Short mmCIF file of C-alpha atoms and ligand atoms in Angstrom, two decimals:
data_model
loop_
_atom_site.label_atom_id
_atom_site.label_comp_id
_atom_site.label_asym_id
_atom_site.label_seq_id
_atom_site.Cartn_x
_atom_site.Cartn_y
_atom_site.Cartn_z
CA MET A 1 0.00 0.00 0.00
CA LYS A 2 0.97 3.63 -0.34
CA PRO A 3 0.63 6.31 2.36
CA THR A 4 -2.10 8.93 2.23
CA ALA A 5 -1.08 12.32 0.83
CA PHE A 6 0.99 14.58 3.06
CA ASP A 7 2.93 17.83 2.91
CA TYR A 8 6.68 17.50 3.38
CA TYR A 9 9.05 19.96 5.04
CA ALA A 10 12.77 19.52 5.63
CA PRO A 11 14.03 22.44 7.72
CA SER A 12 17.78 22.69 8.24
CA THR A 13 17.57 24.15 11.76
CA LEU A 14 15.97 23.07 15.01
CA LYS A 15 14.23 26.46 15.13
CA GLY A 16 12.65 25.72 11.75
CA VAL A 17 11.38 22.36 13.05
CA LEU A 18 9.96 23.93 16.20
CA GLU A 19 8.20 26.69 14.25
CA LEU A 20 6.41 24.02 12.22
CA LYS A 21 5.52 22.10 15.41
CA ALA A 22 4.25 25.34 17.02
CA GLN A 23 2.11 26.06 13.97
CA HIS A 24 0.74 22.56 13.26
CA GLY A 25 1.09 20.62 16.56
CA GLU A 26 0.27 16.92 16.31
CA ASP A 27 -0.54 17.19 12.59
CA ALA A 28 3.19 17.70 11.97
CA LYS A 29 4.87 14.33 12.49
CA PRO A 30 8.67 14.26 12.91
CA LEU A 31 10.42 11.95 10.45
CA ALA A 32 13.68 10.55 11.85
CA GLY A 33 15.06 7.33 10.31
CA GLY A 34 11.60 6.39 9.04
CA GLN A 35 12.20 2.72 9.95
CA SER A 36 9.03 2.55 12.05
CA LEU A 37 7.07 5.58 10.83
CA ILE A 38 7.15 4.85 7.08
CA PRO A 39 5.89 1.22 7.39
CA THR A 40 3.00 2.41 9.58
CA MET A 41 2.22 5.12 6.99
CA ASN A 42 2.33 2.57 4.18
CA PHE A 43 -0.17 0.44 6.12
CA ARG A 44 -2.17 3.65 6.78
CA VAL A 45 -2.05 2.98 10.52
CA THR A 46 -0.52 6.47 10.74
CA GLN A 47 -1.85 9.20 8.44
CA PRO A 48 -0.01 12.43 9.20
CA SER A 49 -0.98 15.44 7.09
CA ILE A 50 2.52 16.93 7.45
CA LEU A 51 5.93 15.25 7.71
CA VAL A 52 8.72 17.30 9.27
CA ASP A 53 11.95 15.63 8.21
CA LEU A 54 14.64 16.06 10.91
CA ASN A 55 17.48 14.66 8.82
CA ALA A 56 18.92 18.02 7.77
CA VAL A 57 19.12 19.27 11.37
CA ASP A 58 22.79 18.67 12.19
CA GLU A 59 22.49 20.12 15.69
CA LEU A 60 20.49 17.00 16.69
CA ARG A 61 23.39 14.66 15.81
CA PHE A 62 26.09 14.37 18.46
CA ILE A 63 27.64 12.15 21.12
CA GLU A 64 29.28 14.00 24.00
CA GLY A 65 30.75 13.00 27.34
CA LYS A 66 31.13 15.31 30.31
CA ASP A 67 32.24 14.29 33.83
CA GLY A 68 31.25 10.69 33.08
CA ASP A 69 27.78 11.65 31.80
CA LEU A 70 26.90 10.76 28.23
CA ARG A 71 24.66 12.85 25.97
CA ILE A 72 23.32 11.64 22.66
CA GLY A 73 21.50 13.84 20.14
CA ALA A 74 18.15 12.40 19.10
CA MET A 75 19.08 12.19 15.39
CA THR A 76 22.30 10.27 15.97
CA THR A 77 21.87 7.01 14.08
CA GLN A 78 21.92 3.74 15.97
CA ASN A 79 24.87 2.69 13.83
CA VAL A 80 26.95 5.70 14.92
CA VAL A 81 26.12 4.99 18.58
CA GLU A 82 27.10 1.35 18.05
CA ARG A 83 30.55 2.33 16.75
CA SER A 84 31.28 5.07 19.29
CA GLU A 85 34.24 4.40 21.59
CA LEU A 86 32.91 7.07 23.95
CA VAL A 87 29.63 5.16 24.29
CA SER A 88 31.35 1.83 24.97
CA ASP A 89 33.67 3.51 27.48
CA LEU A 90 30.99 5.47 29.38
CA GLN A 91 27.94 3.25 28.91
CA PRO A 92 28.91 -0.34 28.09
CA LEU A 93 25.31 -1.53 28.44
CA ILE A 94 24.28 0.67 25.49
CA ALA A 95 27.20 -0.52 23.37
CA GLU A 96 26.41 -4.15 24.11
CA THR A 97 22.67 -3.78 23.45
CA ILE A 98 22.59 -1.79 20.20
CA PRO A 99 23.61 -4.74 17.96
CA TYR A 100 20.37 -6.47 19.01
CA VAL A 101 18.31 -3.63 17.47
CA ALA A 102 17.12 -4.93 14.08
CA HIS A 103 19.79 -5.31 11.35
CA PRO A 104 22.78 -3.14 10.32
CA GLN A 105 20.84 -1.73 7.34
CA ILE A 106 18.07 -0.53 9.66
CA ARG A 107 20.53 0.84 12.22
CA ASN A 108 22.17 2.86 9.42
CA ARG A 109 18.96 4.88 9.09
CA GLY A 110 17.21 4.32 12.43
CA THR A 111 18.00 6.91 15.07
CA PHE A 112 18.64 6.64 18.79
CA GLY A 113 15.96 9.26 19.55
CA GLY A 114 13.49 7.83 17.04
CA SER A 115 13.45 4.46 18.76
CA LEU A 116 12.91 6.11 22.15
CA ALA A 117 10.22 8.52 20.90
CA HIS A 118 8.46 5.57 19.24
CA ALA A 119 8.45 3.69 22.60
CA ASP A 120 7.71 0.24 21.28
CA PRO A 121 7.65 -2.05 24.35
CA ALA A 122 9.41 -4.68 22.21
CA SER A 123 12.36 -2.35 21.59
CA GLU A 124 15.68 -2.65 23.33
CA LEU A 125 16.48 1.06 23.80
CA PRO A 126 13.54 2.03 26.05
CA ALA A 127 14.42 -0.85 28.40
CA ILE A 128 18.07 0.16 28.73
CA ALA A 129 17.20 3.88 28.98
CA LEU A 130 14.97 3.04 31.96
CA ALA A 131 17.59 0.74 33.51
CA LEU A 132 20.22 3.48 33.21
CA ASN A 133 17.94 6.28 34.54
CA ALA A 134 18.26 8.28 31.34
CA LYS A 135 16.84 11.80 31.06
CA PHE A 136 15.04 13.08 27.97
CA LYS A 137 15.26 16.66 26.70
CA ALA A 138 11.99 17.85 25.16
CA VAL A 139 12.22 21.16 23.28
CA SER A 140 9.67 23.60 21.86
CA LEU A 141 9.73 27.29 20.88
CA SER A 142 8.84 28.04 24.53
CA GLY A 143 12.01 26.38 25.85
CA GLU A 144 13.23 23.00 27.06
CA ARG A 145 12.46 20.58 29.85
CA TRP A 146 14.12 17.40 31.08
CA VAL A 147 12.00 14.33 31.80
CA GLU A 148 13.08 11.22 33.75
CA ALA A 149 12.90 7.91 31.83
CA GLN A 150 10.12 6.46 34.02
CA ASP A 151 7.96 9.52 33.28
CA PHE A 152 8.90 9.89 29.61
CA LEU A 153 8.01 6.28 28.67
CA ILE A 154 4.31 6.43 29.49
CA THR A 155 3.01 3.33 27.73
CA MET A 156 3.03 1.55 24.35
CA PHE A 157 3.87 4.10 21.61
CA THR A 158 3.17 6.97 24.03
CA VAL A 159 5.76 9.31 25.51
CA ASP A 160 5.68 12.56 27.44
CA LEU A 161 5.99 14.97 24.50
CA GLN A 162 3.56 17.84 23.97
CA PRO A 163 2.20 18.51 20.43
CA ASP A 164 4.64 21.42 19.96
CA GLU A 165 7.68 19.51 21.30
CA ILE A 166 10.25 17.14 19.86
CA LEU A 167 12.82 14.95 21.58
CA ALA A 168 16.21 16.65 21.16
CA GLU A 169 18.63 14.76 23.38
CA ILE A 170 19.01 11.85 25.78
CA ALA A 171 21.38 12.07 28.76
CA PHE A 172 22.79 9.14 30.72
CA PRO A 173 24.19 9.76 34.20
CA ASN A 174 27.66 8.53 35.14
CA PHE A 175 27.83 4.72 35.04
CA PRO A 176 29.95 3.55 38.01
CA LYS A 177 32.85 1.33 36.89
CA THR A 178 32.03 -1.10 39.72
CA THR A 179 28.56 -1.85 38.34
CA GLY A 180 28.20 -5.13 36.50
CA TRP A 181 25.86 -5.13 33.50
CA SER A 182 24.28 -7.52 31.08
CA PHE A 183 21.75 -7.50 28.27
CA MET A 184 20.14 -10.77 27.20
CA GLU A 185 17.27 -11.50 24.84
CA VAL A 186 15.81 -14.42 22.94
CA SER A 187 14.51 -13.94 19.41
CA ARG A 188 13.70 -16.45 16.69
CA ARG A 189 16.42 -15.05 14.41
CA MET A 190 19.20 -12.52 14.98
CA GLY A 191 17.70 -9.07 14.31
CA ASP A 192 14.09 -10.07 14.97
CA TYR A 193 12.21 -8.38 17.77
CA ALA A 194 12.84 -10.36 20.96
CA MET A 195 10.23 -12.68 22.44
CA ALA A 196 11.61 -11.52 25.80
CA GLY A 197 14.71 -9.70 26.99
CA VAL A 198 16.23 -8.07 30.03
CA ALA A 199 18.78 -5.45 31.02
CA ALA A 200 20.45 -6.25 34.35
CA LEU A 201 22.65 -4.08 36.56
CA LEU A 202 24.34 -5.22 39.75
CA SER A 203 26.86 -3.82 42.19
CA LEU A 204 28.48 -5.42 45.25
CA ASP A 205 29.52 -4.08 48.62
CA ALA A 206 32.95 -4.70 50.20
CA ALA A 207 31.70 -7.98 51.69
CA GLY A 208 30.63 -9.18 48.24
CA LYS A 209 26.90 -8.84 48.89
CA CYS A 210 24.56 -7.15 46.45
CA GLU A 211 24.15 -3.45 47.22
CA TYR A 212 22.26 -2.45 44.06
CA ALA A 213 20.31 -4.34 41.41
CA ARG A 214 18.07 -3.39 38.50
CA LEU A 215 16.11 -5.62 36.15
CA VAL A 216 14.20 -4.06 33.23
CA TYR A 217 12.39 -6.22 30.66
CA LEU A 218 11.31 -5.75 27.05
CA ASN A 219 8.35 -7.14 25.15
CA VAL A 220 6.65 -8.57 28.23
CA GLY A 221 4.19 -5.76 28.96
CA ASP A 222 2.78 -2.50 27.62
CA LYS A 223 6.13 -0.74 28.17
CA ALA A 224 9.62 -1.46 29.46
CA MET A 225 8.92 -3.35 32.70
CA ASP A 226 10.93 -2.39 35.77
CA ALA A 227 10.95 -5.43 38.09
CA VAL A 228 11.54 -3.55 41.32
CA ASN A 229 10.57 -6.39 43.65
CA ALA A 230 12.83 -8.93 41.97
CA ALA A 231 15.74 -6.47 42.02
CA GLY A 232 14.93 -5.51 45.63
CA ALA A 233 15.02 -9.17 46.68
CA LEU A 234 18.68 -9.34 45.63
CA VAL A 235 19.85 -6.36 47.67
CA GLY A 236 21.72 -7.40 50.81
CA GLU A 237 22.02 -10.99 49.58
CA GLU A 238 24.89 -13.12 48.33
CA ILE A 239 24.54 -13.50 44.58
CA ASN A 240 24.33 -17.23 44.00
CA GLU A 241 22.08 -19.66 42.15
CA GLU A 242 19.50 -19.54 44.93
CA SER A 243 19.12 -15.74 45.04
CA ILE A 244 19.28 -15.53 41.22
CA ASN A 245 16.51 -18.14 40.85
CA ALA A 246 14.40 -16.36 43.46
CA ALA A 247 14.70 -13.04 41.60
CA ALA A 248 13.89 -14.72 38.26
CA GLU A 249 10.76 -16.29 39.78
CA ILE A 250 9.52 -12.99 41.24
CA ALA A 251 10.05 -11.09 38.00
CA GLY A 252 8.73 -13.86 35.74
CA GLU A 253 5.65 -14.74 37.79
CA GLU A 254 4.68 -11.49 39.49
CA GLU A 255 6.07 -8.42 37.75
CA ILE A 256 5.97 -8.87 34.00
CA ASP A 257 2.71 -8.98 32.04
CA PRO A 258 3.30 -10.61 28.64
CA PHE A 259 0.55 -10.52 26.00
CA GLY A 260 1.78 -13.37 23.85
CA SER A 261 2.05 -13.30 20.05
CA VAL A 262 2.13 -15.67 17.08
CA HIS A 263 5.73 -16.45 18.08
CA ALA A 264 5.32 -17.06 21.82
CA SER A 265 2.51 -17.65 24.29
CA PRO A 266 2.48 -15.59 27.52
CA GLU A 267 3.56 -18.74 29.41
CA TYR A 268 6.54 -19.20 27.09
CA GLN A 269 7.44 -15.51 27.46
CA ARG A 270 7.41 -15.94 31.26
CA HIS A 271 9.66 -18.97 30.89
CA LEU A 272 12.05 -17.05 28.59
CA SER A 273 12.08 -14.08 30.96
CA LYS A 274 13.28 -16.32 33.77
CA VAL A 275 15.93 -17.86 31.52
CA VAL A 276 17.32 -14.47 30.42
CA THR A 277 17.16 -13.17 34.00
CA ARG A 278 19.34 -16.01 35.24
CA ARG A 279 21.83 -15.60 32.40
CA ALA A 280 21.95 -11.82 32.76
CA LEU A 281 22.38 -11.85 36.54
CA ARG A 282 25.20 -14.38 36.32
CA GLU A 283 27.01 -12.20 33.77
CA ALA A 284 26.37 -8.94 35.64
CA HIS A 285 27.59 -10.59 38.86
CA GLN A 286 30.75 -11.81 37.16
CA ARG A 287 31.48 -8.32 35.85
CA ALA A 288 30.74 -6.68 39.19
CA SER A 289 33.04 -9.20 40.94
CA ASN A 290 35.86 -8.51 38.47
CA SER A 291 35.55 -4.75 38.96
CA VAL A 292 35.92 -4.84 42.77
CA LYS A 293 38.94 -7.18 42.79
P1 FAD B 301 10.98 6.98 12.77
O1 FAD B 301 10.45 5.71 12.20
O2 FAD B 301 11.32 8.07 11.82
O3 FAD B 301 9.94 7.56 13.84
C1 FAD B 301 9.29 6.73 14.79
C2 FAD B 301 8.30 7.57 15.60
O4 FAD B 301 8.99 8.45 16.47
C3 FAD B 301 7.40 8.48 14.75
O5 FAD B 301 6.16 8.60 15.39
C4 FAD B 301 8.13 9.82 14.76
O6 FAD B 301 7.27 10.92 14.55
C5 FAD B 301 8.69 9.82 16.17
N1 FAD B 301 9.95 10.55 16.30
C6 FAD B 301 11.14 10.22 15.74
N2 FAD B 301 12.10 11.05 16.15
C7 FAD B 301 11.51 11.95 16.98
C8 FAD B 301 11.97 13.06 17.73
N3 FAD B 301 13.28 13.43 17.73
N4 FAD B 301 11.09 13.75 18.49
C9 FAD B 301 9.79 13.39 18.51
N5 FAD B 301 9.27 12.34 17.84
C10 FAD B 301 10.13 11.64 17.08
N6 FAD B 301 13.63 -1.76 16.72
C11 FAD B 301 14.05 -2.36 17.83
O7 FAD B 301 14.16 -1.70 18.86
N7 FAD B 301 14.38 -3.69 17.87
C12 FAD B 301 14.28 -4.48 16.76
O8 FAD B 301 14.61 -5.68 16.83
C13 FAD B 301 13.81 -3.87 15.56
N8 FAD B 301 13.65 -4.60 14.44
C14 FAD B 301 13.21 -3.97 13.29
C15 FAD B 301 13.08 -4.73 12.13
C16 FAD B 301 12.66 -4.13 10.97
C17 FAD B 301 12.52 -5.00 9.72
C18 FAD B 301 12.37 -2.74 10.94
C19 FAD B 301 11.93 -2.06 9.67
C20 FAD B 301 12.51 -1.97 12.09
C21 FAD B 301 12.92 -2.58 13.27
N9 FAD B 301 13.06 -1.86 14.45
C22 FAD B 301 13.49 -2.48 15.58
C23 FAD B 301 12.71 -0.41 14.51
C24 FAD B 301 13.94 0.46 14.30
O9 FAD B 301 14.83 0.33 15.39
C25 FAD B 301 13.57 1.96 14.17
O10 FAD B 301 14.75 2.58 13.77
C26 FAD B 301 13.07 2.71 15.39
O11 FAD B 301 11.99 2.09 15.99
C27 FAD B 301 12.56 4.09 15.03
O12 FAD B 301 13.62 4.93 14.75
P2 FAD B 301 13.57 5.87 13.50
O13 FAD B 301 14.68 6.81 13.65
O14 FAD B 301 13.50 5.07 12.26
O15 FAD B 301 12.20 6.69 13.73
#
């Protein structure tokens, strides 16, 4: 199918984009990499009357580090983030996760901000942005505001952006070198959307017990699912097979809410979530142990 008719604008400045958003609001849909938007337009699920192409706006493409914090411009392609040494140095979880996002051809066009603004619960980037306590910079002609990840990612395909705003930048706070990390997912083929996946973070105290844990899941609910009880059950404990299994059970049975699909029933997604939890916690624990030696 072909999309319905639309007007097309390609401003070369952020101000030009924001003027169009101020004038047309929700009717003016930002076009980033087009890897999600264009298919939905072709299926006529989305029928914007105006497309505002962000690709000529160079000021939205950057990767910067300051005092351990990492800032990524919304229009930076996933491929550029994947190859950035600064990203792998400051935020290894991002570097390790990006190759799971679709295929290289899609990451060449798909943008970091586009995936986050799209907020597909099956996507990897919302889950890791939540796990890493990212902050989102929304801008309009009236100014800018920063939104915490848990507030920005409202629900499936819905984020905290007003009709006159766009997402300009995503900031990641300093990632302590003593934190162990892991990203694990299971998909039918490399590059497919995962049937279930998890981002795990873990740090240990001087006695080797868990002092911090985070478990955030993808594609097992209406948004990235933050399993706070499972992570909380690990804190103060030795990390061993018993505590790892207990956390996997809490997350898989009580905290996620999978819908199921043609590829996996909800029961199978719960099973996979427990499997990836165990694998991810073992790897995060290993990395945390290495860092405190
Ligand atoms: P677009 O498609 O251009 O935009 C998506 C939405 O976000 C639109 O509503 C648009 O208006 C809005 N938007 C974009 N940028 C902004 C902004 N700066 N401010 C406000 N709103 C904005 N993704 C995964 O995570 N995992 C996968 O495994 C995966 N597999 C895929 C497989 C295929 C075959 C395809 C085609 C895509 C796949 N994707 C997957 C999606 C891909 O990662 C997209 O790149 C991503 O979802 C959207 O990024 P984009 O830059 O293409 O955004």
